[in-house]
Amino acid sequence: MSSLIDKGSTGDSSLILQIQPQPINHRNRQVTILSIDGGGERGIIPGTILAFLESQLQELDGEDARLADYFDVIAGTSTGGLVTAMLTAPNKDNRPLFAAKDIKQFYLDHCPKIFPQRRGIFGRMMTLFKMLRGPKYDGKYLHGLLREILGETRLNQTLTGVVIPTFDMKELHHIIFSSLEQVNDYSDVLLSDICIATSAAPTYLPAHYFQYKEKSGQVRDFNLIDGGVYANNPAQVAIDEVTSKAHLFSINPTDYSRFLVISLGTGLQKVENKYYAKMASKWGILEWLINCGKSSSPLVDVYSHINMVDRHISLVFEALQSKANYLRIQDDTLSAKLASTDVATKENLDNLVKVGEALLKKPVSRLNKETDQVESVQNGGTNEEALKNFAKLLSDERRARKSSTPPIQPSGQYI
């Protein structure tokens, strides 16, 4: 693999911290992780962020630099899984199929065909009728597109380690497709099957069934849906995969100072709804599930704004005095239309691009462990500045591994 992997061998928020890179060798190095949330067409937002990050790496290391060259692990759920495959699947020259700058255009070109829109009252009635009988979309265009792009590429052929969560409906347990080990039970699974499965969001796209012959010769049936049902933010899944295979990285699983993690969200709707116990105590199933005259349902508001993954990771990194090594970029101020999974009109998609561009200019934020609210970090700079500094760290890390000398101390600061 051409990545950094060597396979086979909130406290005082005003305090600006600087990562102290460790001397790099096969026994002492940073582990670099990129995580991308699920969110349908909102994958445009992290796509825009990733394009900026890759451009910074290219300024440092040349125009051929790609994200897969710098991250030991790229993890993605649902639309994040698709982006993961695009960044790590090899082309005929054994380089990534897509540069990060191409992700945005991919979404703009294909989302209207993946999520075809029905207009007018009659169209909305037809959509509702279809959803009562089955998935909102048949998935044929998406499935054909993924088969065409990814072809016969297998999980063990990715250019760096990938971690893509799915969920098996028949067995009622999670299935994590990981390429951190070249040979495992799932190493020859088609990457297209994995992407189709992780994007099979209930009510939107059909569940995915396929068979796979394991190394033992046993034929395995998969009955998979979107991994977002349990890991829409796959950052913790990625960290768990690394710590469970710590021998591959020659690290102590509890030494979080050795982790560099970027976690990208796909945006959340701004919640202006306020619910009170006296009101909710009288609700039945319809009131909990229907929007009650507001922009979204109470259950959607509650579950979409539970930040347990971000909260857990933030607390662990802080407790282990390594919070500077974790960067979460998320926008929780989206309108109802922008927060949708599938309103794939030209106007909405173009506005999602603008959200991603504006997010770069917003201040770095961190979850407040007391209020569960995301707050700007005082004197923390912008996401754009944080990514520039992170690019320097990634570049120094890669150079150090190539030269087996300690990395240069970063000139900038990262929160």
XYZ file of C-alpha atoms in Angstrom:
415
model
C 0.000 0.000 0.000
C 1.229 3.468 -0.787
C -0.105 5.089 2.368
C 1.689 5.661 5.620
C 0.730 2.180 6.820
C 3.524 -0.328 6.848
C 1.507 -3.477 6.283
C 3.488 -6.556 6.731
C 6.260 -5.465 8.766
C -13.162 21.102 26.596
C -11.293 22.325 29.715
C -9.804 25.801 29.318
C -10.990 26.495 25.771
C -8.921 29.658 25.541
C -5.682 27.697 25.740
C -4.031 27.177 22.354
C -2.112 23.939 22.270
C 0.591 22.836 19.920
C 1.013 19.216 18.924
C 4.403 17.852 19.861
C 5.184 15.293 17.130
C 6.990 12.152 18.191
C 10.229 11.004 16.525
C 9.108 8.686 13.755
C 10.380 5.219 13.082
C 8.794 1.804 12.717
C 8.405 1.621 16.476
C 7.404 5.192 17.216
C 5.129 7.090 14.891
C 1.850 8.961 14.662
C -1.252 7.142 13.438
C -3.254 9.341 11.078
C -7.022 8.886 10.763
C -9.599 10.615 8.562
C -13.288 10.013 9.297
C -16.268 11.074 7.158
C -19.875 10.992 8.394
C -22.928 9.776 6.510
C -25.528 12.164 5.154
C -26.551 11.490 1.550
C -26.091 14.461 -0.751
C -24.574 16.396 2.153
C -21.356 14.544 1.344
C -20.672 17.688 -0.687
C -19.766 19.460 2.563
C -16.865 17.191 3.627
C -15.959 16.904 -0.057
C -15.357 20.644 -0.103
C -13.330 20.463 3.118
C -11.221 17.600 1.762
C -10.488 19.488 -1.442
C -9.016 22.296 0.633
C -6.940 19.920 2.768
C -5.541 18.146 -0.290
C -4.701 21.465 -1.930
C -2.627 22.375 1.125
C -0.774 19.070 0.917
C -0.107 19.733 -2.763
C 1.363 23.127 -1.936
C 3.760 21.388 0.425
C 4.573 18.229 -1.538
C 3.588 18.748 -5.171
C 0.487 18.427 -7.307
C 0.551 14.615 -7.266
C -0.112 14.515 -3.509
C -3.323 12.692 -2.566
C -5.037 12.192 0.789
C -4.488 8.433 0.634
C -0.745 9.098 0.796
C -1.065 10.703 4.231
C -3.701 8.821 6.195
C -3.156 5.407 7.716
C -6.920 4.939 7.908
C -9.808 6.580 6.060
C -13.208 5.685 7.504
C -16.631 6.498 6.118
C -20.249 5.605 6.680
C -22.937 5.810 3.990
C -22.033 8.772 1.765
C -18.775 8.943 3.715
C -18.118 5.355 2.664
C -18.521 6.364 -0.971
C -16.041 9.219 -0.505
C -13.661 6.806 1.240
C -13.767 4.460 -1.754
C -13.263 7.320 -4.202
C -10.164 8.476 -2.338
C -8.601 5.030 -1.880
C -9.569 2.802 -4.833
C -6.660 2.496 -7.300
C -6.760 3.488 -10.952
C -4.707 1.778 -13.679
C -1.617 3.640 -12.467
C -2.190 2.513 -8.872
C -3.099 6.029 -7.793
C -6.433 7.145 -6.297
C -9.377 7.100 -8.695
C -10.419 10.572 -7.565
C -8.566 13.640 -6.408
C -10.367 15.340 -3.534
C -11.220 18.314 -5.745
C -13.297 16.007 -7.971
C -15.653 14.852 -5.212
C -17.767 18.000 -5.299
C -18.393 17.700 -9.042
C -19.188 14.005 -8.649
C -22.028 14.897 -6.269
C -23.264 17.757 -8.426
C -23.353 15.503 -11.499
C -24.845 12.364 -9.994
C -27.056 13.283 -7.007
C -29.955 14.451 -9.229
C -29.947 10.977 -10.829
C -29.468 9.081 -7.572
C -32.257 11.088 -5.927
C -34.610 12.055 -8.788
C -37.034 14.754 -7.694
C -40.797 14.680 -8.205
C -42.305 18.135 -8.342
C -45.720 19.521 -7.488
C -48.506 18.182 -5.298
C -49.034 15.132 -7.507
C -45.327 14.346 -7.413
C -45.236 14.559 -3.609
C -48.260 12.285 -3.377
C -46.564 9.748 -5.647
C -43.429 9.880 -3.493
C -45.451 9.323 -0.322
C -47.276 6.395 -1.916
C -43.976 4.894 -3.029
C -42.485 5.229 0.459
C -45.470 3.402 1.958
C -44.734 0.458 -0.311
C -40.934 0.422 -0.342
C -37.759 2.546 -0.510
C -38.110 6.091 -1.769
C -35.526 5.372 -4.510
C -34.797 2.109 -6.309
C -31.018 2.609 -6.178
C -30.491 1.326 -9.732
C -28.583 4.377 -10.913
C -26.340 4.441 -7.829
C -25.645 0.716 -7.996
C -24.785 0.853 -11.686
C -22.571 3.880 -11.139
C -20.610 2.204 -8.353
C -20.197 -1.015 -10.360
C -18.875 1.037 -13.285
C -16.478 3.188 -11.260
C -15.129 0.539 -8.879
C -15.276 -2.442 -11.222
C -13.614 -5.531 -9.746
C -11.664 -3.636 -7.070
C -11.563 -5.612 -3.827
C -11.330 -4.397 -0.250
C -7.706 -5.516 0.068
C -6.660 -3.419 -2.948
C -7.325 -0.006 -1.435
C -4.327 2.323 -1.413
C -4.524 2.873 2.328
C -6.444 1.335 5.211
C -10.205 1.780 4.980
C -12.909 1.178 7.573
C -16.521 1.129 6.377
C -19.345 0.157 8.774
C -22.523 -1.664 7.694
C -25.254 -3.540 9.563
C -26.473 -7.080 8.857
C -30.263 -7.225 9.238
C -30.471 -11.014 9.301
C -27.794 -11.510 11.956
C -28.680 -8.269 13.749
C -25.112 -7.211 14.265
C -22.626 -4.774 12.794
C -20.263 -5.704 9.982
C -17.136 -3.568 9.695
C -15.282 -3.889 6.414
C -11.678 -3.122 7.275
C -8.584 -3.425 5.105
C -6.104 -2.858 7.927
C -5.028 -6.466 7.532
C -4.414 -7.656 3.986
C -5.877 -11.091 4.689
C -9.117 -11.349 6.653
C -12.572 -12.864 6.288
C -13.746 -10.011 4.046
C -10.552 -9.066 2.205
C -11.809 -10.103 -1.260
C -15.262 -8.510 -0.999
C -15.970 -6.160 -3.896
C -15.611 -2.532 -2.872
C -18.742 -1.756 -4.902
C -20.789 -4.194 -2.779
C -19.484 -2.546 0.379
C -20.391 0.933 -0.891
C -23.858 -0.156 -2.005
C -24.419 -1.696 1.425
C -23.197 1.201 3.533
C -25.325 3.635 1.491
C -28.526 1.563 1.862
C -30.212 4.031 4.188
C -33.555 2.623 5.439
C -36.602 4.155 3.687
C -34.342 5.822 1.086
C -32.486 2.992 -0.678
C -33.013 -0.797 -0.712
C -31.110 -3.147 1.564
C -28.306 -4.964 -0.211
C -27.966 -8.748 -0.455
C -24.922 -10.528 -1.830
C -22.952 -13.726 -1.288
C -19.253 -14.011 -0.581
C -16.978 -17.036 -0.456
C -14.699 -16.840 2.571
C -11.118 -18.107 2.708
C -12.370 -21.262 4.407
C -14.554 -22.005 1.373
C -17.762 -21.291 3.245
C -20.292 -19.157 1.362
C -21.473 -16.223 3.429
C -24.789 -14.433 2.909
C -24.832 -10.706 3.592
C -28.089 -8.822 4.226
C -26.810 -5.309 4.742
C -28.054 -1.793 5.352
C -26.432 1.560 6.078
C -23.851 1.485 8.863
C -25.269 4.845 9.931
C -27.905 3.037 11.995
C -25.210 2.648 14.650
C -22.153 4.611 13.455
C -23.120 7.609 11.366
C -19.937 9.191 12.693
C -17.385 6.390 12.164
C -14.467 8.078 13.939
C -14.721 5.866 17.021
C -15.044 2.737 14.852
C -11.818 3.730 13.094
C -9.985 4.361 16.366
C -11.237 1.031 17.744
C -9.984 -0.764 14.637
C -6.541 0.774 15.065
C -6.318 0.001 18.792
C -7.504 -3.575 18.245
C -4.706 -4.005 15.692
C -2.105 -1.982 17.546
C 0.595 -4.469 16.549
C 0.304 -3.230 12.960
C 1.248 0.280 14.053
C 3.648 -0.540 16.913
C 1.672 1.637 19.316
C 0.313 1.459 22.819
C -3.511 1.513 22.329
C -3.936 4.026 25.165
C -1.307 6.468 23.912
C -3.588 8.974 22.233
C -0.704 11.400 21.786
C 0.230 9.140 18.866
C -3.105 9.694 17.093
C -3.878 12.491 14.633
C -7.603 12.441 13.857
C -9.731 14.591 11.543
C -13.464 13.898 11.752
C -15.737 15.572 9.195
C -19.478 15.936 9.632
C -22.015 16.434 6.873
C -24.065 19.072 8.682
C -27.078 19.111 10.987
C -30.266 21.126 11.016
C -30.354 24.064 13.354
C -32.820 23.166 16.083
C -35.105 25.968 17.109
C -37.796 23.623 18.377
C -38.131 23.481 22.121
C -39.967 20.580 23.650
C -41.289 20.446 27.183
C -42.239 17.511 29.382
C -45.781 18.785 29.909
C -46.240 18.877 26.139
C -44.515 15.571 25.384
C -46.277 13.697 28.197
C -49.455 13.788 26.107
C -47.912 12.707 22.813
C -48.691 9.476 21.043
C -46.742 7.826 18.230
C -47.900 10.322 15.613
C -46.748 13.331 17.601
C -43.337 11.761 18.199
C -42.880 10.758 14.578
C -44.665 13.532 12.694
C -43.343 17.055 12.661
C -46.106 18.558 14.803
C -46.251 21.500 12.423
C -42.539 22.160 12.724
C -39.630 21.515 10.400
C -38.747 18.064 11.734
C -40.040 15.454 14.139
C -39.104 15.424 17.834
C -37.395 12.037 17.524
C -35.310 13.228 14.583
C -34.307 16.339 16.531
C -33.324 14.306 19.590
C -31.397 11.524 17.894
C -29.656 13.638 15.261
C -28.241 15.949 17.916
C -26.900 13.290 20.244
C -23.152 13.767 19.918
C -22.071 10.701 21.900
C -19.262 9.720 19.510
C -17.830 13.232 19.419
C -18.365 13.557 23.165
C -16.589 10.291 23.931
C -13.625 10.985 21.667
C -13.279 14.545 22.972
C -13.309 13.382 26.586
C -10.765 10.609 25.968
C -8.357 12.851 24.084
C -8.704 15.513 26.773
C -8.275 13.038 29.636
C -5.121 11.694 28.010
C -3.833 15.251 27.456
C -4.044 14.914 23.683
C -7.053 17.027 22.736
C -4.889 18.948 20.272
C -4.677 15.786 18.172
C -8.413 15.643 17.436
C -10.166 18.001 15.025
C -13.921 17.754 14.466
C -15.451 19.950 11.755
C -19.242 20.103 11.703
C -21.967 22.658 10.891
C -25.104 22.396 13.028
C -26.839 25.488 11.651
C -28.356 24.116 8.432
C -31.867 24.908 7.284
C -34.343 22.038 6.917
C -33.794 21.869 3.160
C -29.998 21.947 3.389
C -30.108 19.292 6.132
C -32.056 16.923 3.898
C -30.508 13.740 2.600
C -31.982 13.830 -0.874
C -33.332 17.236 -2.024
C -31.054 17.052 -5.044
C -32.107 20.215 -6.852
C -29.397 22.329 -8.477
C -30.118 25.183 -6.086
C -29.832 22.999 -3.001
C -26.666 21.250 -4.157
C -25.027 24.572 -5.027
C -25.975 25.880 -1.584
C -24.344 22.843 0.044
C -21.121 23.761 -1.723
C -21.426 27.227 -0.207
C -21.974 25.679 3.234
C -18.710 23.759 2.902
C -16.832 26.847 1.758
C -18.281 28.931 4.597
C -17.450 26.207 7.115
C -13.765 26.627 6.301
C -14.006 30.245 7.443
C -15.832 29.440 10.682
C -13.963 29.201 13.980
C -12.731 25.848 15.223
C -15.304 24.422 17.598
C -15.385 21.784 20.278
C -18.156 19.996 22.153
C -18.865 21.409 25.589
C -18.999 18.328 27.822
C -21.389 20.029 30.245
C -24.019 21.287 27.799
C -23.467 18.916 24.820
C -23.392 22.029 22.646
C -20.714 22.744 20.052
C -18.924 25.969 20.929
C -16.238 28.027 19.257
C -12.788 27.691 20.797
C -11.564 31.066 21.987
C -8.494 32.189 20.028
C -8.667 28.901 18.168
C -8.569 30.295 14.654
C -10.654 29.047 11.762
C -11.159 25.545 10.414
C -9.143 26.629 7.397
C -6.203 27.577 9.596
C -6.483 24.338 11.574
C -6.441 22.307 8.358
C -3.382 24.189 7.095
C -1.545 23.284 10.274
C -2.782 19.728 10.105
C -1.515 19.515 6.515
C 1.920 20.567 7.769
C 1.811 17.831 10.394
C 0.773 15.231 7.829
C 3.469 16.338 5.411
C 6.162 16.291 8.094
C 4.982 12.875 9.209
C 5.220 11.455 5.712
C 8.634 12.964 5.083
C 9.879 11.651 8.419
C 8.739 8.132 7.636
C 10.501 8.264 4.297
C 13.725 9.565 5.770
C 13.500 7.809 9.171
C 14.380 11.080 10.847
C 12.301 13.054 13.377
C 9.787 15.467 11.786
C 10.335 19.188 11.743
C 8.531 21.007 14.507
C 5.406 22.670 13.012
C 5.696 26.403 12.729
C 1.982 26.982 13.274
C -0.323 26.075 16.098
C -3.267 23.724 16.163
C -5.859 23.590 18.797
